[in-house]
Amino acid sequence: MEVLSLRILFLLCCIFAMSECRGACAEVDSDTEAVAGKGFKLGCISCKMRREVEATATVEWYFRPKGEADFVHIYTYNEEGPLIEHDDFMDRLDWNGTKRSQDIQDGSIYLHNVTFNDTGTYRCFFNRILFYANHENSTVISKVVQLSVVAKATRGTASIVSEVMMYVSIIGLQVWLLIEMIYCYRKISAAGEEALREAANAEYLAIASESKENCAGVQVGE
């Protein structure tokens, strides 16, 4: 029974480690080159540093066309859903970020039917509220995407770097999971050895006590 309990505890520990790994967040930069007439994902990821703290977030996107001085508000995503804020992007923007959660860490959007007029600077803002036991903390985090639109796709440096970073993040998470499982196994093994030692000591004391009682009985009989 003791060994079975330890095995169950080890399994639960591994499942917890795997769930933590799946929930991990990696900040990967957006691609910066779109092809005219195609669709393009404007990436924007802001990982919450303390995953155990509950939070909510809203995301806003702004755009400054190439050669212009001012940004215009083009998109908002909050608890009420998405809202396209500018006529030039009407029916061309879709939410491509965190779904089914107000704790948004991926604020990416997808731009359909890219045109050369979409060339410029995009900026996304995370307005996040962290809920602690006795207070709330508001933070604003911004990310910038410099987008260029080309007639034909090319393999840009930013795309290569982003892909490499993605694979590095995946490998890093797998290594972290392996370390967690080894740690759990060692912890459970140590607990099992301690339980066996305690059981052996208890058995030894019981035998010693029984021998002492038998010896005392023999002496009284004599």
XYZ file of N, CA and C in Angstrom:
666
model
N 0.826 -1.207 0.000
C 0.000 0.000 0.000
C 0.860 1.256 0.000
N 1.937 1.207 0.784
C 2.843 2.362 0.863
C 3.483 2.629 -0.496
N 3.947 1.570 -1.184
C 4.585 1.724 -2.487
C 3.579 2.233 -3.513
N 2.338 1.737 -3.451
C 1.308 2.182 -4.383
C 1.019 3.666 -4.208
N 0.958 4.119 -2.968
C 0.713 5.537 -2.694
C 1.834 6.402 -3.246
N 3.068 5.927 -3.107
C 4.209 6.687 -3.621
C 4.180 6.757 -5.135
N 3.790 5.658 -5.774
C 3.704 5.655 -7.235
C 2.630 6.625 -7.712
N 1.500 6.659 -7.032
C 0.427 7.591 -7.396
C 0.893 9.028 -7.227
N 1.610 9.300 -6.134
C 2.131 10.635 -5.900
C 3.115 11.046 -6.978
N 3.960 10.107 -7.393
C 4.921 10.382 -8.473
C 4.200 10.699 -9.779
N 3.147 9.929 -10.080
C 2.387 10.158 -11.307
C 1.725 11.525 -11.290
N 1.141 11.894 -10.161
C 0.507 13.214 -10.055
C 1.523 14.325 -10.220
N 2.707 14.142 -9.670
C 3.771 15.127 -9.786
C 4.166 15.310 -11.244
N 4.281 14.194 -11.983
C 4.647 14.275 -13.401
C 3.562 14.960 -14.212
N 2.288 14.634 -13.908
C 1.185 15.273 -14.620
C 1.188 16.771 -14.370
N 1.476 17.178 -13.124
C 1.545 18.603 -12.794
C 2.660 19.286 -13.572
N 3.812 18.625 -13.649
C 4.934 19.207 -14.389
C 4.595 19.360 -15.859
N 3.905 18.368 -16.443
C 3.535 18.444 -17.843
C 2.518 19.544 -18.092
N 1.570 19.705 -17.175
C 0.577 20.771 -17.348
C 1.222 22.134 -17.245
N 2.226 22.271 -16.357
C 2.935 23.534 -16.255
C 3.696 23.821 -17.530
N 4.256 22.767 -18.130
C 5.010 22.948 -19.372
C 4.090 23.404 -20.495
N 2.900 22.788 -20.596
C 1.971 23.175 -21.646
C 1.515 24.603 -21.468
N 1.445 25.104 -20.237
C 0.987 26.452 -19.997
C 2.084 27.490 -20.078
N 3.286 27.041 -20.407
C 4.401 27.969 -20.462
C 4.223 28.943 -21.619
N 4.838 30.109 -21.465
C 4.707 31.167 -22.457
C 6.096 31.574 -22.928
N 6.250 31.728 -24.225
C 7.528 32.165 -24.802
C 7.275 33.372 -25.694
N 8.015 34.436 -25.463
C 7.850 35.659 -26.242
C 8.683 35.570 -27.515
N 7.996 35.397 -28.627
C 8.635 35.289 -29.932
C 8.273 36.518 -30.755
N 9.266 37.147 -31.366
C 9.019 38.348 -32.160
C 8.203 38.021 -33.403
N 7.448 39.001 -33.837
C 6.622 38.839 -35.031
C 7.476 38.872 -36.289
N 6.996 38.189 -37.350
C 7.585 38.392 -38.667
C 7.345 39.838 -39.092
N 8.142 40.316 -40.006
C 8.061 41.728 -40.390
C 7.892 41.929 -41.894
N 7.706 40.842 -42.644
C 7.557 40.973 -44.088
C 6.297 40.256 -44.546
N 5.389 41.012 -45.148
C 4.138 40.463 -45.651
C 4.128 40.525 -47.173
N 3.311 39.656 -47.769
C 3.186 39.607 -49.234
C 1.857 40.221 -49.631
N 1.894 41.128 -50.577
C 0.677 41.795 -51.035
C -0.347 40.783 -51.531
N -1.599 40.958 -51.103
C -2.667 40.067 -51.502
C -2.828 38.850 -50.619
N -1.885 38.601 -49.743
C -1.939 37.447 -48.840
C -2.369 37.899 -47.449
N -2.484 36.930 -46.554
C -2.756 37.233 -45.161
C -1.461 37.282 -44.363
N -1.498 37.934 -43.203
C -0.286 38.089 -42.392
C -0.662 38.174 -40.920
N 0.118 37.459 -40.094
C -0.088 37.495 -38.641
C 0.816 38.542 -38.016
N 0.200 39.510 -37.357
C 0.936 40.510 -36.583
C 1.081 39.957 -35.164
N 2.276 39.479 -34.851
C 2.500 38.824 -33.562
C 2.745 39.803 -32.444
N 2.166 39.499 -31.292
C 2.375 40.332 -30.096
C 2.139 39.470 -28.872
N 3.212 39.072 -28.185
C 3.121 38.201 -27.013
C 3.771 38.882 -25.816
N 3.059 38.893 -24.713
C 3.581 39.434 -23.453
C 3.317 38.415 -22.354
N 4.349 37.689 -21.932
C 4.192 36.633 -20.931
C 4.065 37.228 -19.533
N 3.144 36.677 -18.774
C 2.986 37.072 -17.374
C 4.075 36.401 -16.556
N 4.844 37.204 -15.811
C 5.999 36.668 -15.106
C 5.602 35.739 -13.954
N 4.501 36.031 -13.274
C 4.069 35.205 -12.147
C 2.775 34.508 -12.541
N 2.906 33.246 -12.977
C 1.762 32.526 -13.498
C 0.733 32.207 -12.417
N 1.157 32.163 -11.142
C 0.217 31.813 -10.092
C -0.697 32.967 -9.723
N -0.398 34.180 -10.198
C -1.205 35.358 -9.890
C -2.292 35.517 -10.946
N -3.537 35.661 -10.498
C -4.634 35.867 -11.429
C -4.521 37.249 -12.070
N -4.980 37.340 -13.317
C -4.857 38.604 -14.037
C -5.895 38.685 -15.141
N -6.159 39.903 -15.569
C -6.948 40.164 -16.763
C -6.172 41.146 -17.623
N -6.471 41.143 -18.914
C -5.746 42.053 -19.807
C -6.631 42.424 -20.989
N -6.404 43.608 -21.510
C -6.991 44.033 -22.773
C -5.852 44.396 -23.712
N -6.117 44.294 -25.005
C -5.076 44.548 -26.006
C -5.573 45.608 -26.988
N -4.705 46.541 -27.301
C -5.022 47.576 -28.282
C -3.902 47.653 -29.314
N -4.298 47.824 -30.568
C -3.337 47.938 -31.666
C -3.439 49.317 -32.309
N -2.265 49.874 -32.646
C -2.176 51.167 -33.331
C -1.295 51.008 -34.564
N -1.536 51.876 -35.544
C -0.807 51.801 -36.810
C -0.371 53.191 -37.259
N 0.897 53.286 -37.679
C 1.408 54.517 -38.267
C 1.909 54.198 -39.670
N 1.206 54.661 -40.712
C 1.638 54.371 -42.091
C 3.030 54.932 -42.356
N 3.717 54.300 -43.293
C 5.054 54.753 -43.669
C 4.997 56.195 -44.165
N 5.865 57.032 -43.611
C 5.906 58.437 -43.990
C 5.011 59.340 -43.167
N 4.129 58.765 -42.331
C 3.239 59.555 -41.483
C 3.869 59.761 -40.106
N 3.345 60.760 -39.379
C 3.911 61.102 -38.070
C 3.093 60.534 -36.914
N 1.808 60.304 -37.124
C 0.918 59.933 -36.024
C 0.400 58.503 -36.167
N 0.135 57.903 -35.001
C -0.487 56.584 -34.959
C -2.008 56.736 -34.964
N -2.686 55.751 -35.544
C -4.147 55.702 -35.484
C -4.556 54.398 -34.806
N -5.644 54.464 -34.050
C -6.147 53.302 -33.321
C -6.893 52.405 -34.302
N -6.474 51.113 -34.402
C -7.099 50.240 -35.399
C -7.841 49.052 -34.794
N -7.539 48.660 -33.546
C -8.129 47.417 -33.045
C -8.106 47.386 -31.522
N -9.175 46.816 -30.942
C -9.259 46.616 -29.490
C -9.818 45.225 -29.206
N -9.237 44.555 -28.211
C -9.762 43.265 -27.765
C -9.848 43.276 -26.247
N -11.071 43.076 -25.711
C -11.269 43.043 -24.264
C -12.316 41.992 -23.923
N -12.861 42.051 -22.704
C -13.804 41.024 -22.266
C -15.078 41.005 -23.110
N -15.356 42.086 -23.819
C -16.541 42.141 -24.674
C -16.273 41.596 -26.072
N -15.008 41.307 -26.382
C -14.669 40.760 -27.682
C -13.876 41.745 -28.529
N -13.728 41.457 -29.828
C -12.924 42.300 -30.710
C -13.708 43.493 -31.243
N -12.970 44.563 -31.551
C -13.580 45.748 -32.149
C -12.574 46.395 -33.096
N -12.927 46.473 -34.370
C -12.077 47.159 -35.355
C -12.360 48.657 -35.269
N -11.309 49.436 -35.058
C -11.471 50.852 -34.739
C -11.274 51.778 -35.945
N -10.821 51.252 -37.085
C -10.499 52.127 -38.219
C -11.088 51.550 -39.508
N -11.647 52.426 -40.317
C -12.334 51.982 -41.539
C -11.400 51.273 -42.524
N -10.134 51.676 -42.583
C -9.205 51.062 -43.528
C -8.976 49.580 -43.239
N -9.283 49.150 -42.014
C -9.051 47.757 -41.628
C -10.357 47.002 -41.401
N -11.464 47.612 -41.765
C -12.753 46.973 -41.556
C -12.845 45.662 -42.333
N -13.273 44.615 -41.646
C -13.416 43.265 -42.218
C -12.090 42.653 -42.653
N -10.967 43.227 -42.205
C -9.667 42.667 -42.592
C -8.856 42.192 -41.396
N -9.339 42.395 -40.197
C -8.598 42.002 -38.999
C -9.372 40.955 -38.208
N -8.673 39.905 -37.805
C -9.232 38.858 -36.942
C -8.322 38.660 -35.736
N -8.955 38.334 -34.613
C -8.190 38.019 -33.399
C -7.477 36.689 -33.586
N -6.167 36.652 -33.268
C -5.368 35.439 -33.418
C -4.568 35.142 -32.152
N -5.093 35.648 -31.034
C -4.368 35.502 -29.772
C -5.061 34.563 -28.801
N -4.862 34.802 -27.501
C -5.425 33.969 -26.443
C -6.942 33.922 -26.540
N -7.484 32.705 -26.442
C -8.935 32.515 -26.526
C -9.452 31.883 -25.245
N -10.726 32.147 -24.963
C -11.429 31.563 -23.809
C -10.759 31.889 -22.484
N -10.146 33.058 -22.403
C -9.526 33.492 -21.146
C -9.335 35.001 -21.165
N -9.604 35.639 -20.042
C -9.346 37.069 -19.908
C -7.888 37.343 -19.545
N -7.171 36.283 -19.166
C -5.744 36.413 -18.842
C -4.955 36.304 -20.148
N -4.983 37.363 -20.940
C -4.398 37.344 -22.282
C -2.884 37.496 -22.212
N -2.178 36.575 -22.885
C -0.731 36.683 -23.015
C -0.302 36.748 -24.477
N -1.161 36.286 -25.359
C -0.913 36.378 -26.803
C -1.940 37.332 -27.395
N -1.479 38.495 -27.823
C -2.368 39.517 -28.368
C -2.240 39.658 -29.872
N -1.906 38.582 -30.564
C -1.683 38.640 -32.005
C -2.997 38.832 -32.765
N -2.901 39.479 -33.927
C -4.044 39.642 -34.812
C -3.640 39.205 -36.223
N -4.645 38.889 -37.034
C -4.381 38.422 -38.396
C -4.951 39.422 -39.386
N -4.099 39.887 -40.308
C -4.471 40.882 -41.307
C -4.709 40.190 -42.649
N -5.931 40.308 -43.172
C -6.286 39.698 -44.452
C -6.020 40.671 -45.607
N -5.770 40.100 -46.776
C -5.655 40.869 -48.012
C -4.714 42.072 -47.840
N -3.476 41.770 -47.539
C -2.478 42.822 -47.291
C -2.275 43.662 -48.553
N -2.160 44.983 -48.353
C -1.868 45.903 -49.456
C -0.580 46.654 -49.142
N -0.037 47.332 -50.148
C 1.183 48.100 -49.931
C 0.941 49.274 -48.979
N -0.308 49.698 -48.846
C -0.635 50.773 -47.912
C -0.540 50.324 -46.458
N -0.432 49.008 -46.240
C -0.301 48.488 -44.870
C 1.137 48.555 -44.366
N 2.056 48.989 -45.213
C 3.448 49.144 -44.790
C 3.534 50.240 -43.728
N 4.277 49.955 -42.661
C 4.440 50.948 -41.613
C 4.743 50.313 -40.274
N 4.465 51.058 -39.209
C 4.766 50.622 -37.845
C 3.479 50.272 -37.114
N 3.435 49.063 -36.575
C 2.300 48.614 -35.766
C 2.756 48.521 -34.306
N 1.854 48.922 -33.437
C 2.196 48.899 -32.011
C 1.021 48.329 -31.225
N 1.318 47.321 -30.413
C 0.258 46.751 -29.578
C 0.554 47.032 -28.110
N -0.526 47.247 -27.362
C -0.425 47.557 -25.935
C -1.194 46.506 -25.137
N -0.526 45.940 -24.133
C -1.178 45.083 -23.148
C -1.491 45.930 -21.918
N -2.760 46.061 -21.610
C -3.175 46.722 -20.370
C -3.578 45.626 -19.388
N -2.658 45.270 -18.496
C -2.847 44.094 -17.627
C -3.045 44.512 -16.174
N -3.981 43.811 -15.502
C -4.219 44.011 -14.072
C -3.915 42.710 -13.357
N -2.987 42.744 -12.408
C -2.625 41.583 -11.596
C -3.361 41.671 -10.259
N -4.017 40.575 -9.872
C -4.817 40.553 -8.642
C -4.052 39.817 -7.543
N -3.501 40.596 -6.600
C -2.821 40.023 -5.445
C -3.805 39.912 -4.281
N -3.349 39.358 -3.168
C -4.239 39.117 -2.038
C -4.825 40.415 -1.484
N -3.990 41.457 -1.410
C -4.434 42.691 -0.752
C -4.477 43.896 -1.670
N -4.088 43.726 -2.937
C -4.084 44.882 -3.831
C -4.068 44.432 -5.287
N -4.262 45.389 -6.175
C -4.179 45.160 -7.612
C -3.045 45.995 -8.192
N -2.423 45.459 -9.217
C -1.301 46.160 -9.850
C -1.547 46.250 -11.359
N -1.574 47.461 -11.879
C -1.811 47.677 -13.308
C -0.484 47.917 -14.023
N -0.324 47.268 -15.157
C 0.876 47.441 -15.974
C 0.476 47.653 -17.424
N 1.320 48.382 -18.156
C 1.121 48.591 -19.587
C 2.408 48.185 -20.295
N 2.294 47.231 -21.208
C 3.445 46.719 -21.953
C 3.171 46.902 -23.434
N 4.159 47.396 -24.167
C 3.967 47.636 -25.595
C 4.988 46.863 -26.420
N 4.572 46.458 -27.605
C 5.428 45.778 -28.569
C 5.299 46.493 -29.912
N 6.395 46.508 -30.682
C 6.411 47.212 -31.962
C 6.738 46.229 -33.083
N 6.002 46.339 -34.190
C 6.261 45.535 -35.385
C 6.452 46.482 -36.562
N 7.618 46.432 -37.172
C 7.900 47.228 -38.373
C 7.584 46.361 -39.589
N 6.468 46.652 -40.234
C 6.009 45.796 -41.323
C 6.345 46.400 -42.686
N 6.927 45.559 -43.544
C 7.147 45.926 -44.939
C 6.358 44.967 -45.815
N 5.784 45.481 -46.890
C 4.972 44.681 -47.800
C 5.714 44.536 -49.121
N 5.849 43.300 -49.594
C 6.570 43.027 -50.832
C 5.644 42.305 -51.800
N 6.029 42.311 -53.063
C 5.219 41.651 -54.088
C 5.407 40.147 -54.080
N 6.592 39.679 -53.650
C 6.907 38.259 -53.644
C 7.610 37.908 -52.342
N 7.289 36.740 -51.824
C 7.840 36.335 -50.536
C 9.336 36.102 -50.622
N 10.059 36.538 -49.585
C 11.482 36.261 -49.435
C 11.723 35.713 -48.046
N 12.845 35.035 -47.894
C 13.206 34.440 -46.601
C 14.032 35.461 -45.836
N 13.359 36.277 -45.003
C 14.043 37.350 -44.289
C 14.762 36.865 -43.050
N 15.698 37.691 -42.610
C 16.467 37.357 -41.402
C 15.572 37.264 -40.183
N 14.610 38.184 -40.061
C 13.722 38.175 -38.895
C 12.928 36.878 -38.822
N 12.501 36.392 -39.985
C 11.740 35.148 -40.011
C 12.601 33.978 -39.554
N 13.844 33.942 -40.012
C 14.761 32.857 -39.628
C 15.023 32.901 -38.122
N 15.277 34.101 -37.606
C 15.553 34.249 -36.172
C 14.343 33.823 -35.353
N 13.136 34.231 -35.776
C 11.923 33.867 -35.046
C 11.733 32.358 -35.010
N 11.986 31.712 -36.147
C 11.829 30.258 -36.205
C 12.840 29.562 -35.309
N 14.085 30.041 -35.337
C 15.116 29.461 -34.472
C 14.745 29.642 -33.007
N 14.263 30.833 -32.639
C 13.870 31.085 -31.256
C 12.716 30.184 -30.835
N 11.798 29.920 -31.763
C 10.679 29.041 -31.450
C 11.182 27.646 -31.104
N 12.111 27.115 -31.922
C 12.642 25.776 -31.659
C 13.463 25.751 -30.372
N 14.213 26.814 -30.111
C 14.984 26.891 -28.869
C 14.053 26.874 -27.672
N 12.934 27.612 -27.764
C 11.962 27.639 -26.670
C 11.364 26.265 -26.435
N 11.024 25.568 -27.528
C 10.432 24.229 -27.388
C 11.421 23.271 -26.725
N 12.671 23.297 -27.172
C 13.687 22.419 -26.581
C 13.902 22.765 -25.116
N 13.936 24.071 -24.822
C 14.122 24.491 -23.434
C 13.006 24.007 -22.529
N 11.767 24.065 -23.010
C 10.633 23.591 -22.216
C 10.695 22.080 -22.000
N 11.147 21.355 -23.017
C 11.270 19.905 -22.861
C 12.351 19.548 -21.839
N 13.469 20.263 -21.871
C 14.534 20.034 -20.889
C 14.032 20.340 -19.487
N 13.289 21.443 -19.374
C 12.742 21.817 -18.061
C 11.802 20.733 -17.539
N 10.972 20.173 -18.438
C 10.062 19.103 -18.030
C 10.833 17.879 -17.563
N 11.917 17.533 -18.273
C 12.735 16.385 -17.879
C 13.342 16.607 -16.498
N 13.841 17.807 -16.238
C 14.414 18.128 -14.929
C 13.359 18.005 -13.840
N 12.143 18.495 -14.130
C 11.056 18.399 -13.149
C 10.729 16.945 -12.827
N 10.702 16.102 -13.859
C 10.377 14.693 -13.640
C 11.471 13.992 -12.836
N 12.744 14.318 -13.121
C 13.849 13.742 -12.351
C 13.774 14.179 -10.898
N 13.463 15.463 -10.698
C 13.338 15.989 -9.329
C 12.221 15.267 -8.580
N 11.059 15.092 -9.275
C 9.938 14.392 -8.646
C 10.321 12.958 -8.298
N 11.004 12.289 -9.222
C 11.379 10.890 -8.998
C 12.311 10.769 -7.792
N 13.296 11.668 -7.717
C 14.230 11.615 -6.590
C 13.536 11.911 -5.276
N 12.607 12.857 -5.325
C 11.886 13.202 -4.101
C 11.022 12.042 -3.629
N 10.331 11.388 -4.587
C 9.495 10.252 -4.223
C 10.351 9.077 -3.748
N 11.498 8.851 -4.399
C 12.393 7.765 -3.989
C 12.908 7.983 -2.576
N 13.289 9.239 -2.278
C 13.772 9.549 -0.931
C 12.679 9.321 0.102
N 11.435 9.716 -0.253
C 10.324 9.499 0.675
C 10.061 8.005 0.861
N 10.203 7.218 -0.218
C 9.998 5.775 -0.109
C 11.040 5.105 0.772
N 12.306 5.516 0.604
C 13.365 4.957 1.434
C 13.158 5.311 2.899
N 12.731 6.547 3.150
C 12.485 6.956 4.531
C 11.343 6.150 5.146
N 10.297 5.900 4.344
C 9.168 5.107 4.837
C 9.601 3.670 5.145
N 10.458 3.100 4.284
C 10.946 1.743 4.525
C 11.801 1.676 5.783
N 12.645 2.709 5.990
C 13.470 2.727 7.210
C 12.602 2.818 8.461
N 11.581 3.656 8.389
C 10.696 3.791 9.549
C 9.954 2.480 9.813
N 9.530 1.813 8.735
C 8.837 0.535 8.911
C 9.776 -0.515 9.515
N 11.039 -0.541 9.051
C 12.008 -1.503 9.587
C 12.299 -1.226 11.055
N 12.455 0.066 11.400
C 12.709 0.422 12.797
C 11.542 0.030 13.681
N 10.314 0.271 13.174
C 9.135 -0.078 13.965
C 9.056 -1.587 14.173
N 9.376 -2.364 13.142
C 9.349 -3.824 13.257
C 10.410 -4.311 14.227
N 11.607 -3.678 14.158
C 12.684 -4.067 15.080
C 12.295 -3.782 16.526
N 11.701 -2.621 16.750
C 11.299 -2.275 18.117
C 10.213 -3.223 18.626
N 9.292 -3.601 17.694
C 8.227 -4.522 18.100
C 8.809 -5.873 18.485
N 9.778 -6.381 17.702
C 10.410 -7.666 18.001
C 11.193 -7.590 19.313
N 11.924 -6.479 19.496
C 12.699 -6.324 20.726
C 11.797 -6.273 21.942
N 10.649 -5.568 21.800
C 9.714 -5.471 22.919
C 9.108 -6.829 23.245
N 8.767 -7.576 22.192
C 8.190 -8.905 22.400
C 9.199 -9.844 23.052
N 10.479 -9.772 22.628
C 11.512 -10.616 23.236
C 11.707 -10.277 24.705
N 11.645 -8.984 24.983
C 11.826 -8.555 26.374
C 10.689 -9.067 27.245
N 9.455 -9.016 26.722
C 8.303 -9.501 27.489
C 8.396 -11.013 27.705
N 8.836 -11.746 26.670
C 8.974 -13.199 26.802
C 10.029 -13.548 27.835
N 11.130 -12.791 27.821
C 12.200 -13.037 28.789
C 11.722 -12.774 30.200
N 10.953 -11.696 30.357
C 10.435 -11.380 31.691
C 9.474 -12.479 32.168
N 8.686 -13.040 31.272
C 7.742 -14.102 31.629
C 8.480 -15.358 32.076
N 9.574 -15.693 31.424
C 10.357 -16.876 31.782
C 10.935 -16.710 33.179
N 11.448 -15.515 33.468
C 12.041 -15.274 34.777
C 10.990 -15.364 35.906
N 9.809 -14.879 35.660
C 8.754 -14.945 36.672
C 8.356 -16.415 36.907
N 8.325 -17.214 35.837
C 7.963 -18.633 35.958
C 8.981 -19.387 36.804
N 10.238 -19.064 36.680
C 11.237 -19.731 37.484
C 11.131 -19.345 38.949
